[in-house]
Amino acid sequence: MFQYRKRILLYVLGSLLFGFVILTILVSYTPVLLFDQKISEEVQEHQHLLLDVSMKAVSWPGYAPQSMLMVLSASFIFFLFKKKREAFFIALTLLSGVISSSLKVLTNRPRPTDDLVRIIDVAKYKSFPSGHVLLYVIFFGFLIVLMSKIKNINLAVRIIVIAISAFFLFIIPISRIYLGAHWFTDVFGSILLGLLLLFILSYVYLKNSR
């Protein structure tokens, strides 16, 4: 049974990596895809000022320096409560910025333009992958792992952290497309890569905490 589960896990991780590589090659050679435009049109179909503000608010923590402050604050809280290993691993999620920036240079994919989509939030740098989505998947995903693992944290606190993390994980891909900052393939690629990196981070943490 263990070998079977291990094989399934390797298939899943291999699929995540393969999917990301294929997507990276695709967007490198074809920056503007028809189905990306269609998905952006669907997401942006229902527009409202309140929705604009809400989606900006969801994305706001993902910009520097807020993103660094968010991660380091969470890390510091764990450090204060004598959970130094957890604090260290949380801080490691900041490496997602280095990874996404490097891949942006590699793919050199332009951002969506206002002749193709509605631009609500003008973003800098290149488009693939989405740094916001990559950070959120790894950071908030790892917080969920920690809240599931550490049983001596108050149950109500754990539930609240998991709920907030799950909310940000769900809404950030929609936010980036709605704001016109990214294409669907940008956020999907970040989800694939983010899940892969989250597994590696969680595996190393859980393996050494036994």
Short mmCIF file of N, CA, C and O in Angstrom, two decimals, residues 58-72 89-100 129-143 165 168-169 172 176 187 190-191 193-195 197-198 201:
data_model
loop_
_atom_site.label_atom_id
_atom_site.label_comp_id
_atom_site.label_asym_id
_atom_site.label_seq_id
_atom_site.Cartn_x
_atom_site.Cartn_y
_atom_site.Cartn_z
N VAL A 58 -7.52 42.24 -2.23
CA VAL A 58 -7.03 40.86 -2.18
C VAL A 58 -5.58 40.78 -2.67
O VAL A 58 -4.76 40.05 -2.12
N SER A 59 -5.27 41.55 -3.71
CA SER A 59 -3.94 41.51 -4.30
C SER A 59 -2.92 42.36 -3.54
O SER A 59 -1.71 42.13 -3.65
N TRP A 60 -3.40 43.33 -2.77
CA TRP A 60 -2.51 44.30 -2.11
C TRP A 60 -1.41 43.64 -1.27
O TRP A 60 -0.24 44.05 -1.37
N PRO A 61 -1.71 42.61 -0.45
CA PRO A 61 -0.64 42.01 0.37
C PRO A 61 0.45 41.34 -0.46
O PRO A 61 1.55 41.07 0.07
N GLY A 62 0.19 41.06 -1.72
CA GLY A 62 1.16 40.35 -2.54
C GLY A 62 2.21 41.24 -3.17
O GLY A 62 3.17 40.76 -3.77
N TYR A 63 2.03 42.56 -3.07
CA TYR A 63 3.02 43.49 -3.60
C TYR A 63 4.09 43.79 -2.55
O TYR A 63 3.82 43.78 -1.35
N ALA A 64 5.30 44.06 -3.02
CA ALA A 64 6.36 44.51 -2.11
C ALA A 64 6.08 45.98 -1.74
O ALA A 64 5.62 46.75 -2.60
N PRO A 65 6.36 46.40 -0.49
CA PRO A 65 6.98 45.61 0.58
C PRO A 65 5.99 44.86 1.46
O PRO A 65 6.39 44.21 2.40
N GLN A 66 4.68 44.96 1.14
CA GLN A 66 3.68 44.31 1.98
C GLN A 66 3.90 42.80 2.06
O GLN A 66 3.71 42.19 3.13
N SER A 67 4.29 42.19 0.93
CA SER A 67 4.46 40.74 0.91
C SER A 67 5.55 40.30 1.88
O SER A 67 5.39 39.32 2.62
N MET A 68 6.66 41.04 1.88
CA MET A 68 7.76 40.72 2.80
C MET A 68 7.33 40.93 4.25
O MET A 68 7.63 40.10 5.12
N LEU A 69 6.60 42.02 4.50
CA LEU A 69 6.12 42.31 5.86
C LEU A 69 5.15 41.22 6.33
O LEU A 69 5.20 40.79 7.48
N MET A 70 4.27 40.76 5.43
CA MET A 70 3.30 39.73 5.77
C MET A 70 4.00 38.43 6.17
O MET A 70 3.69 37.83 7.22
N VAL A 71 4.95 38.00 5.37
CA VAL A 71 5.65 36.75 5.63
C VAL A 71 6.51 36.85 6.89
O VAL A 71 6.48 35.97 7.75
N LEU A 72 7.28 37.93 6.99
CA LEU A 72 8.17 38.08 8.14
C LEU A 72 7.39 38.27 9.44
O LEU A 72 7.84 37.83 10.51
N PHE A 89 10.87 28.08 8.26
CA PHE A 89 10.23 27.56 7.04
C PHE A 89 9.25 28.57 6.44
O PHE A 89 9.12 28.68 5.22
N ILE A 90 8.56 29.33 7.30
CA ILE A 90 7.68 30.38 6.80
C ILE A 90 8.48 31.43 6.06
O ILE A 90 8.10 31.89 4.97
N ALA A 91 9.62 31.83 6.63
CA ALA A 91 10.47 32.83 5.98
C ALA A 91 10.96 32.34 4.62
O ALA A 91 11.16 33.14 3.70
N LEU A 92 11.15 31.03 4.49
CA LEU A 92 11.62 30.48 3.21
C LEU A 92 10.63 30.72 2.07
O LEU A 92 11.04 30.71 0.90
N THR A 93 9.37 30.94 2.39
CA THR A 93 8.38 31.15 1.33
C THR A 93 8.66 32.43 0.53
O THR A 93 8.16 32.60 -0.57
N LEU A 94 9.47 33.33 1.10
CA LEU A 94 9.85 34.54 0.37
C LEU A 94 10.68 34.23 -0.87
O LEU A 94 10.78 35.06 -1.78
N LEU A 95 11.28 33.04 -0.90
CA LEU A 95 12.06 32.65 -2.08
C LEU A 95 11.19 32.54 -3.33
O LEU A 95 11.71 32.52 -4.44
N SER A 96 9.88 32.49 -3.14
CA SER A 96 8.98 32.45 -4.29
C SER A 96 9.16 33.68 -5.17
O SER A 96 9.00 33.62 -6.39
N GLY A 97 9.51 34.82 -4.53
CA GLY A 97 9.73 36.04 -5.30
C GLY A 97 10.94 35.92 -6.21
O GLY A 97 10.91 36.39 -7.36
N VAL A 98 11.99 35.30 -5.72
CA VAL A 98 13.20 35.10 -6.53
C VAL A 98 12.89 34.16 -7.69
O VAL A 98 13.30 34.39 -8.83
N ILE A 99 12.13 33.10 -7.39
CA ILE A 99 11.79 32.12 -8.42
C ILE A 99 10.92 32.74 -9.51
O ILE A 99 11.18 32.58 -10.71
N SER A 100 9.87 33.46 -9.10
CA SER A 100 8.96 34.05 -10.08
C SER A 100 9.67 35.12 -10.92
O SER A 100 9.46 35.21 -12.13
N PRO A 129 5.49 33.65 -14.55
CA PRO A 129 4.22 33.31 -13.90
C PRO A 129 3.76 34.45 -13.00
O PRO A 129 4.47 35.45 -12.84
N SER A 130 2.61 34.29 -12.39
CA SER A 130 2.10 35.30 -11.46
C SER A 130 2.81 35.17 -10.12
O SER A 130 2.68 34.16 -9.43
N GLY A 131 3.55 36.21 -9.75
CA GLY A 131 4.24 36.19 -8.47
C GLY A 131 3.28 36.17 -7.29
O GLY A 131 3.55 35.55 -6.26
N HIS A 132 2.15 36.87 -7.44
CA HIS A 132 1.12 36.87 -6.39
C HIS A 132 0.63 35.46 -6.11
O HIS A 132 0.59 35.01 -4.97
N VAL A 133 0.21 34.78 -7.17
CA VAL A 133 -0.36 33.45 -7.01
C VAL A 133 0.68 32.48 -6.45
O VAL A 133 0.37 31.67 -5.57
N LEU A 134 1.89 32.56 -6.95
CA LEU A 134 2.95 31.66 -6.47
C LEU A 134 3.20 31.87 -4.98
O LEU A 134 3.28 30.91 -4.21
N LEU A 135 3.31 33.13 -4.55
CA LEU A 135 3.51 33.42 -3.13
C LEU A 135 2.35 32.94 -2.29
O LEU A 135 2.54 32.30 -1.25
N TYR A 136 1.13 33.23 -2.73
CA TYR A 136 -0.05 32.87 -1.94
C TYR A 136 -0.18 31.36 -1.80
O TYR A 136 -0.52 30.85 -0.72
N VAL A 137 0.07 30.63 -2.88
CA VAL A 137 -0.05 29.17 -2.83
C VAL A 137 0.96 28.59 -1.83
O VAL A 137 0.61 27.74 -1.00
N ILE A 138 2.19 29.08 -1.88
CA ILE A 138 3.22 28.53 -0.99
C ILE A 138 3.04 29.02 0.45
O ILE A 138 3.07 28.23 1.40
N PHE A 139 2.83 30.33 0.63
CA PHE A 139 2.73 30.90 1.98
C PHE A 139 1.46 30.46 2.69
O PHE A 139 1.50 29.88 3.78
N PHE A 140 0.31 30.72 2.08
CA PHE A 140 -0.95 30.36 2.73
C PHE A 140 -1.15 28.85 2.76
O PHE A 140 -1.74 28.30 3.70
N GLY A 141 -0.65 28.17 1.73
CA GLY A 141 -0.72 26.72 1.73
C GLY A 141 0.08 26.12 2.88
O GLY A 141 -0.37 25.18 3.55
N PHE A 142 1.26 26.70 3.14
CA PHE A 142 2.09 26.19 4.23
C PHE A 142 1.48 26.52 5.59
O PHE A 142 1.61 25.73 6.54
N LEU A 143 0.81 27.65 5.70
CA LEU A 143 0.11 27.97 6.94
C LEU A 143 -0.97 26.92 7.24
O LEU A 143 -1.16 26.52 8.40
N SER A 165 -6.64 31.56 5.06
CA SER A 165 -5.68 31.09 4.06
C SER A 165 -6.39 30.48 2.86
O SER A 165 -6.02 30.74 1.71
N PHE A 168 -7.85 33.26 0.62
CA PHE A 168 -6.87 33.91 -0.24
C PHE A 168 -6.40 32.99 -1.36
O PHE A 168 -6.17 33.44 -2.49
N LEU A 169 -6.26 31.71 -1.06
CA LEU A 169 -5.85 30.75 -2.08
C LEU A 169 -6.89 30.67 -3.20
O LEU A 169 -6.54 30.55 -4.38
N ILE A 172 -7.26 34.68 -5.05
CA ILE A 172 -6.16 35.40 -5.71
C ILE A 172 -6.06 35.14 -7.21
O ILE A 172 -5.80 36.08 -7.98
N ARG A 176 -6.30 38.37 -9.90
CA ARG A 176 -5.27 38.78 -10.86
C ARG A 176 -5.81 38.87 -12.29
O ARG A 176 -5.41 39.74 -13.07
N VAL A 187 -1.71 32.48 -14.09
CA VAL A 187 -2.09 32.05 -12.73
C VAL A 187 -2.13 30.53 -12.64
O VAL A 187 -1.77 29.95 -11.60
N SER A 190 1.34 29.27 -12.18
CA SER A 190 1.78 29.53 -10.81
C SER A 190 1.18 28.54 -9.82
O SER A 190 1.82 28.17 -8.84
N ILE A 191 -0.05 28.14 -10.08
CA ILE A 191 -0.68 27.13 -9.21
C ILE A 191 0.06 25.80 -9.32
O ILE A 191 0.35 25.15 -8.31
N LEU A 193 3.22 25.24 -10.29
CA LEU A 193 4.55 25.37 -9.69
C LEU A 193 4.45 25.55 -8.17
O LEU A 193 5.24 24.98 -7.42
N GLY A 194 3.46 26.33 -7.74
CA GLY A 194 3.29 26.58 -6.32
C GLY A 194 2.98 25.31 -5.55
O GLY A 194 3.52 25.07 -4.46
N LEU A 195 2.12 24.46 -6.09
CA LEU A 195 1.79 23.19 -5.44
C LEU A 195 3.01 22.29 -5.34
O LEU A 195 3.22 21.61 -4.33
N LEU A 197 6.23 23.26 -5.27
CA LEU A 197 7.15 23.82 -4.27
C LEU A 197 6.59 23.70 -2.86
O LEU A 197 7.35 23.48 -1.91
N LEU A 198 5.28 23.82 -2.73
CA LEU A 198 4.64 23.66 -1.42
C LEU A 198 4.84 22.24 -0.90
O LEU A 198 5.11 22.04 0.30
N LEU A 201 8.50 21.91 0.27
CA LEU A 201 8.70 22.62 1.54
C LEU A 201 8.04 21.85 2.69
O LEU A 201 8.65 21.66 3.75
#
